Short mmCIF file of C-alpha atoms in Angstrom, two decimals:
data_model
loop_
_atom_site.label_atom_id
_atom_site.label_comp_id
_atom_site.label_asym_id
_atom_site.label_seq_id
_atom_site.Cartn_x
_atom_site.Cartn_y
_atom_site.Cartn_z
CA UNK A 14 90.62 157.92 77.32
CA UNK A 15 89.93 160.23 73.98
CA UNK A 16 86.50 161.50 76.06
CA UNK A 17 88.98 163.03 78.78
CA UNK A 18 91.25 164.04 76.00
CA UNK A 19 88.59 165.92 74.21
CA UNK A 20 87.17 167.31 77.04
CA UNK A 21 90.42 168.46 78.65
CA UNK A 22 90.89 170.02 75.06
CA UNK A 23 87.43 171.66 75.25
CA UNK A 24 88.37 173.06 78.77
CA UNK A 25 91.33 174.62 77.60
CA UNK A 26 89.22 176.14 74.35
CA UNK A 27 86.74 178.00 76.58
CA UNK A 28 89.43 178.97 78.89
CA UNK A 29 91.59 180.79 76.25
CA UNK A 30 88.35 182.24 75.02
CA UNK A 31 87.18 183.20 77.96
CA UNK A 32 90.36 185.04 79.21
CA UNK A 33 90.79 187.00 75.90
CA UNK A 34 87.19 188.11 76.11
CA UNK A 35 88.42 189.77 79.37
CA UNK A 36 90.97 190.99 78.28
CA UNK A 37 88.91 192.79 75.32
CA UNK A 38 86.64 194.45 77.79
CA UNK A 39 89.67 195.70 80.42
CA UNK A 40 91.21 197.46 76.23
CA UNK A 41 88.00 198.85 76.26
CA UNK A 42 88.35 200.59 79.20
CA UNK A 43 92.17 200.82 79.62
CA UNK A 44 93.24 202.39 75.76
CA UNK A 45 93.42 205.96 75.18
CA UNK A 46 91.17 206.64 72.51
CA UNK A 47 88.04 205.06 70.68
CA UNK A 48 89.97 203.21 67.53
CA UNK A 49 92.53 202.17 69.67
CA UNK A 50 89.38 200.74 71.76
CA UNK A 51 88.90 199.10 68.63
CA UNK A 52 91.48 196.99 68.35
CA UNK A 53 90.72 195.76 71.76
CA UNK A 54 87.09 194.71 71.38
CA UNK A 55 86.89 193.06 67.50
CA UNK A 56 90.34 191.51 67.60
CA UNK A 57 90.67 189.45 70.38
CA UNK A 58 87.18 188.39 69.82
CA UNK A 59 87.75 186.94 66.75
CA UNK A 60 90.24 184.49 67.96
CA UNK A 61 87.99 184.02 71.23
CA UNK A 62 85.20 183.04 68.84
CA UNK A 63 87.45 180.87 66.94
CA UNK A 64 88.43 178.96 69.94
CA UNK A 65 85.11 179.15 71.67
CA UNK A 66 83.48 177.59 68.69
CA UNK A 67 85.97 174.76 67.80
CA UNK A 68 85.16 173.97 71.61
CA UNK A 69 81.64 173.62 70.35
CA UNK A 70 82.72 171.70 67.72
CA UNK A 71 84.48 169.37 69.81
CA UNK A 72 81.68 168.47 72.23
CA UNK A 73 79.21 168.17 69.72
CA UNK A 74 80.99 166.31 66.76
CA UNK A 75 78.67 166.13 63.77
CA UNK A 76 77.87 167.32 60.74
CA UNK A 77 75.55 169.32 60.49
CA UNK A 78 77.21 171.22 63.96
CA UNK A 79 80.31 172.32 62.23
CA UNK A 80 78.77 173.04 59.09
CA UNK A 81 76.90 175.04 60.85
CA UNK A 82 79.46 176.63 63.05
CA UNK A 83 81.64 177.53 59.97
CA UNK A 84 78.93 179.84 58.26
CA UNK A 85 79.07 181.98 62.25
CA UNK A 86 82.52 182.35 62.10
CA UNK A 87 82.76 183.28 58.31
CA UNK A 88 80.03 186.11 58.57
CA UNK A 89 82.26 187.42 61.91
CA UNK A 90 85.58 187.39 60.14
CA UNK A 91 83.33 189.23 57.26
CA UNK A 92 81.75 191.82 59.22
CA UNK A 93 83.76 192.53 62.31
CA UNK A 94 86.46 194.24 60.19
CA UNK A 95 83.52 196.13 58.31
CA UNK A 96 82.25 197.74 61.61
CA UNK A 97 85.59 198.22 63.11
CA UNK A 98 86.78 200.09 59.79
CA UNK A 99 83.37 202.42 60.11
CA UNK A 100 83.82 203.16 63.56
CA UNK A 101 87.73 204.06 62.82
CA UNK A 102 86.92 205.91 59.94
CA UNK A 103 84.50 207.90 61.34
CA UNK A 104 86.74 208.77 65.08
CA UNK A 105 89.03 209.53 62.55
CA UNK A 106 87.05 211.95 60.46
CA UNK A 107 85.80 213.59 63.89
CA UNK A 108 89.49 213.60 65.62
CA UNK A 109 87.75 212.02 69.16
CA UNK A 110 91.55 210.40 68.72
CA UNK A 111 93.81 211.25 71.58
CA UNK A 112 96.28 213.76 70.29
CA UNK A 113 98.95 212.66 71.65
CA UNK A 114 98.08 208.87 71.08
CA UNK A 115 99.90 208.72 67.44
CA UNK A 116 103.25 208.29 66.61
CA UNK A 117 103.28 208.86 62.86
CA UNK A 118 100.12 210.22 60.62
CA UNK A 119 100.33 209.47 57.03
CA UNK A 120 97.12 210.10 56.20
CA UNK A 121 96.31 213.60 57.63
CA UNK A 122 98.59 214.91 54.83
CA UNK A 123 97.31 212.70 52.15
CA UNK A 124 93.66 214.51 53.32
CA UNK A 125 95.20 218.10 52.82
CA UNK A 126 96.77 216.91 49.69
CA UNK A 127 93.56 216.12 48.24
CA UNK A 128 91.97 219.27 49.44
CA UNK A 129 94.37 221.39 47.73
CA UNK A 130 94.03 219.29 44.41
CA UNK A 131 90.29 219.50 44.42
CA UNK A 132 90.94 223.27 45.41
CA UNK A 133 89.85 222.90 48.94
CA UNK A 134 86.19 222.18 48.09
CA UNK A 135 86.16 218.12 47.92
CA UNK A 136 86.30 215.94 50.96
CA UNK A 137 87.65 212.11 50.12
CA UNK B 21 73.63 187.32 14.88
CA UNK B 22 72.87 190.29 17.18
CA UNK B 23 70.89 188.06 19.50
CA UNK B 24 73.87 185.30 19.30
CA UNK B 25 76.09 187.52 20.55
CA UNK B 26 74.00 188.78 23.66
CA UNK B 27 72.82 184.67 24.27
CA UNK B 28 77.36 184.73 24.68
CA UNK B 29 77.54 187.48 26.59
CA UNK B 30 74.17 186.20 28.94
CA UNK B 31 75.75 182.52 29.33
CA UNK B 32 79.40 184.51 30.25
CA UNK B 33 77.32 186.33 32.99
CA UNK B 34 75.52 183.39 34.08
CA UNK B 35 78.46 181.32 34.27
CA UNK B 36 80.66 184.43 36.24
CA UNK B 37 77.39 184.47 38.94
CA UNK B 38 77.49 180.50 39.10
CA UNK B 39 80.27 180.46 41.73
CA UNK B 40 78.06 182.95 44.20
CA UNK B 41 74.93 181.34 43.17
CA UNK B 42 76.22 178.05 44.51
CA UNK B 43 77.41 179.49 47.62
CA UNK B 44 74.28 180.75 47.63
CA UNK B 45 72.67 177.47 47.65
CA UNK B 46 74.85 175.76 50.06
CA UNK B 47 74.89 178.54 52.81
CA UNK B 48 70.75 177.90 52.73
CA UNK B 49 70.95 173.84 52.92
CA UNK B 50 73.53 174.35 56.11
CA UNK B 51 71.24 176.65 57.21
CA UNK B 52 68.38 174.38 57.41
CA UNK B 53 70.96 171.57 58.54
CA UNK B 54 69.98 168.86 56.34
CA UNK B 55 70.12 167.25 52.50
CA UNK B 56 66.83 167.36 51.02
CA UNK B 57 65.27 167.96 46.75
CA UNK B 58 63.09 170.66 49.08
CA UNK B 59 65.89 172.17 50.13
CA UNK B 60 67.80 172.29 47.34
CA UNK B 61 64.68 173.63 45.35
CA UNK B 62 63.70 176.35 47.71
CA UNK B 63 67.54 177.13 47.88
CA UNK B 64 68.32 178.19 44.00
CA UNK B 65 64.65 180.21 43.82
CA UNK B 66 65.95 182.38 46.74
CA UNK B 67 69.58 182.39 45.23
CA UNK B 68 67.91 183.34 42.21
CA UNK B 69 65.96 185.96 43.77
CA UNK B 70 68.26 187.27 46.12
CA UNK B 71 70.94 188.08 43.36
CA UNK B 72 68.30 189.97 40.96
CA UNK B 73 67.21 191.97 44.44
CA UNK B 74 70.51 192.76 45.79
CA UNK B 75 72.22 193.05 42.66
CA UNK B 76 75.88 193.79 42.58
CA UNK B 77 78.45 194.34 40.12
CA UNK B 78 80.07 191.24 39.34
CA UNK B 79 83.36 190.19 41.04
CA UNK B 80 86.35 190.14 38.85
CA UNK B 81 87.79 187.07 39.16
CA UNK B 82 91.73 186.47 37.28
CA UNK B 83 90.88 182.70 37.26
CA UNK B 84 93.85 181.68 38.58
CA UNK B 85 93.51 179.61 42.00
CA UNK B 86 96.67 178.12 43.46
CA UNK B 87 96.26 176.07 46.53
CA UNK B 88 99.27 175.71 47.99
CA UNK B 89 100.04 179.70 47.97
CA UNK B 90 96.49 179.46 49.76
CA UNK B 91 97.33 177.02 52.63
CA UNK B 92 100.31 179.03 53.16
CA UNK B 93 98.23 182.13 53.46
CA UNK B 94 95.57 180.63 56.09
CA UNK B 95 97.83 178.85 57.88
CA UNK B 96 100.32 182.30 58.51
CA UNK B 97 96.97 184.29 58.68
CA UNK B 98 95.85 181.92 61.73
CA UNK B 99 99.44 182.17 63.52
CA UNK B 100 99.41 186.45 62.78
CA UNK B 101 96.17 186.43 64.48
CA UNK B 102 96.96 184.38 67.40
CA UNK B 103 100.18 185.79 67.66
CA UNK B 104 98.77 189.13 68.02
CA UNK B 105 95.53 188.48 69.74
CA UNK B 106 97.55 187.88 73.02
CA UNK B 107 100.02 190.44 71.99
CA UNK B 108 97.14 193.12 72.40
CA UNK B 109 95.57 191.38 75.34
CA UNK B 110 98.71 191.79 76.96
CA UNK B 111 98.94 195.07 76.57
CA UNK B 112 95.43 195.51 78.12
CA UNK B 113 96.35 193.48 80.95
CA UNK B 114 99.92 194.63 81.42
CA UNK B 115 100.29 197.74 84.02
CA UNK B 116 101.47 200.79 82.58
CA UNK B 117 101.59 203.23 80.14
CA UNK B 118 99.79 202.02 77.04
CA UNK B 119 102.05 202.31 73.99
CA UNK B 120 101.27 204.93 71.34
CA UNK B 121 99.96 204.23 67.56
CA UNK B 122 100.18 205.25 64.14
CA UNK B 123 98.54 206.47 61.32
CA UNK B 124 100.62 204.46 58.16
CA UNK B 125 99.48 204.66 54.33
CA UNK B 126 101.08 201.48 52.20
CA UNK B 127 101.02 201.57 48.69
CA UNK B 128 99.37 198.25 47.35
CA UNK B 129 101.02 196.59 44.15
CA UNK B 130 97.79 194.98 43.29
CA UNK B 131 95.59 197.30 40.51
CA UNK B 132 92.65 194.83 41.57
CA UNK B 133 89.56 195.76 43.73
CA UNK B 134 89.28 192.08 45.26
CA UNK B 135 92.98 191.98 46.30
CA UNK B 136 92.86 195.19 47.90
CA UNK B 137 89.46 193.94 49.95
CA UNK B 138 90.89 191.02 51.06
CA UNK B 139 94.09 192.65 52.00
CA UNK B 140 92.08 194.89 54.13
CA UNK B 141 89.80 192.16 56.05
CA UNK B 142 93.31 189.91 56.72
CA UNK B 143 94.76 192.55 57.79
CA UNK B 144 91.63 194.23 60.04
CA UNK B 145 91.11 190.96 61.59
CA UNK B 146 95.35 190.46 62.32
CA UNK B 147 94.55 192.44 66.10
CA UNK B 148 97.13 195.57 65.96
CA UNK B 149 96.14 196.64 62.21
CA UNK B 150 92.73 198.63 61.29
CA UNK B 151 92.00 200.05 57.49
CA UNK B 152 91.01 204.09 58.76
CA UNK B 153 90.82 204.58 55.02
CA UNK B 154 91.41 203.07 51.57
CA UNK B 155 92.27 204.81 48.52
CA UNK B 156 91.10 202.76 45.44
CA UNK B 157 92.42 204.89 42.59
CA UNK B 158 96.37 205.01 43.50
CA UNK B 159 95.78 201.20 45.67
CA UNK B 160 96.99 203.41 49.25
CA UNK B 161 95.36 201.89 52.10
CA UNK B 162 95.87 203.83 55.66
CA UNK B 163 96.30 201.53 58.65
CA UNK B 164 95.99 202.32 62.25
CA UNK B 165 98.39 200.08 63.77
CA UNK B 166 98.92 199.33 67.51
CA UNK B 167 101.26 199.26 69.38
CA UNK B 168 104.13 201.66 67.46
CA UNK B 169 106.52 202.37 70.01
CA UNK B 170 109.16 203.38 67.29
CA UNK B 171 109.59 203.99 63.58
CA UNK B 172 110.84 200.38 63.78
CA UNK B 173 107.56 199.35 64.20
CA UNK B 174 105.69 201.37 61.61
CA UNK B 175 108.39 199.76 59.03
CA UNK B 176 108.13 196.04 60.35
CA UNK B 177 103.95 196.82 60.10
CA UNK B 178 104.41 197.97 56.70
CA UNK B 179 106.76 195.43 55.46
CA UNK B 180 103.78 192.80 57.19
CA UNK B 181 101.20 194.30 54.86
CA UNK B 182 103.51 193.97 51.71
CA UNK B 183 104.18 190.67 52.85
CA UNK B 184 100.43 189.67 53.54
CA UNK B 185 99.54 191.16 49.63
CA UNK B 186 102.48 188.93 48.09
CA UNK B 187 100.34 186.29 49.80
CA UNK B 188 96.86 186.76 48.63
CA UNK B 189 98.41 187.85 44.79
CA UNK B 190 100.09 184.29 45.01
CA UNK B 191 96.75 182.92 45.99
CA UNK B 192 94.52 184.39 43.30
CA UNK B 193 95.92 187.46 41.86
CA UNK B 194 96.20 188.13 37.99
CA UNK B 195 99.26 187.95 36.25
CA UNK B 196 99.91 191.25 35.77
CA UNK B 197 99.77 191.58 39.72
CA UNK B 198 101.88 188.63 40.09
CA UNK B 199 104.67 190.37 37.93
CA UNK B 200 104.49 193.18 39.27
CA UNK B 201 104.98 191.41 43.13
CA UNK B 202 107.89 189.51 41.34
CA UNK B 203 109.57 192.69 40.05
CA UNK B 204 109.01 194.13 43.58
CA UNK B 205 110.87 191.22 44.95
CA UNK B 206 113.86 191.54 42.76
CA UNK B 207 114.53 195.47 44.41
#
């Protein structure tokens, strides 16, 4: 009974991770610009990792598994928002954004701001 | 008394670095995936050399720790990111026009460099919310947020980011942060 339970539980897991790995590659192709593209490929992953792995975790149920799997999913949360931010910051910098893509921008006046302060010299 | 005062400041060091160091330790044992004196040997001689290598400047830790602030945190962090993973799948999926987004700066309360990091990552790994840039000295971080249909959104994102801070200050912020959330609060 709990093996049918667990692996009706891990079928659902992979399913959930599956389908938003999916939908992370049709955002890559479908948003307008590359930091919205972003949001589509490291986000969704995450949680498809998450899922994908307790799945693992589920199958396989020992120690030294899930003290394994916990390190994979720590470095991910860790570095996927470090090469998303990069990416952004530098489609930013570059303006490959779609111009009519943004609602509100904050920060292009904070830039010019900081321009004029450092008398148009400095970049932030 | 010159030397007893370095041999202080040395064992303060030591004892700020213990915390990575152990982490340090552990990561290698799960690593190798089992408990062994080998192990555990090996482990703190590449701890040891790894943080004289790659030295950093050491973390400023307020000391404070509350747990139940912290389960509170994870547990709304996990729903945020579920919540909005299929949000922006959705959208991907969904046939259309595909929503437009914003550029929003939101002034931190925090004055401390950890805070405002993991701010950032909770936030970066909430789908819908992406640090474009962070500005340390006045604690501004701009977010690229998706989908902003309306200037309802860009408040309700803002307020989210306030709200996620209040979290994380609860968790482990300094007291001077604290107040400053509580005085926030009180407006």
């Amino acid at each position: 009974m709990l093996d049918i339970v667990i692996d009706v539980l891990t079928a659902v897991f992979l399913i959930v991770g599956a389908f938003l790995s999916f939908a992370a590659g049709v955002g890559l192709i479908r948003f307008s610009d590359a930091i919205a593209r972003m949001h589509a490929t490291t986000k969704p992953q995450i949680l498809g990792l998450m899922v994908i792995l307790a799945a693992i975790g589920l199958q396989s149920p020992n120690w030294s598994t899930i003290l394994l799997l916990i390190p994979i999913l720590v470095f991910q949360m860790l570095t996927a928002p470090i090469a998303a931010h990069m990416v952004g910051r530098a489609g930013y910098r570059t303006g490959v954004m779609a111009e009519d893509s943004l609602l509100i921008d904050e920060l292009a006046g904070a830039i010019e701001r900081a321009q004029q302060e450092s008398g148009g010299a400095g970049t932030t | 008394m010159n030397a007893q005062v370095t041999r202080r400041e040395l064992r303060r060091r030591f004892i700020r670095q213990l915390p990575l160091l152990v982490g340090l330790v552990v990561l290698w044992m799960v690593l190798w995936g089992n408990l062994s004196w080998l192990n555990l040997i090996t482990g703190i001689l590449v701890a040891v050399v790894v943080t004289r290598v790659f030295y950093l400047p050491p973390v400023d830790l307020s000391g404070r720790f509350n747990p139940w602030h912290g389960l509170v945190f994870l547990a709304t962090f996990i729903g945020d990111v579920i919540v909005a993973s299929f949000q922006v799948a959705f959208l991907a999926l969904r046939p259309g026009r595909i929503p437009t987004s914003s550029v929003i700066g939101v002034n931190l309360h925090t004055r401390s460099d950890l805070i405002m990091t993991l701010v950032a990552i909770a936030l970066s790994l909430v789908p819908g919310s992406l640090v474009v840039e962070a500005d340390r000295e006045s604690s501004i971080l701009y977010f690229h947020t998706f989908p902003t249909a309306s200037g309802r959104d860009v408040e309700k994102m803002r307020r989210k980011v306030l709200l996620v801070e209040s979290r994380i200050v609860r968790t482990l912020g300094s007291k001077d942060d604290l107040r400053r959330i509580a005085e926030e609060a009180r407006r």
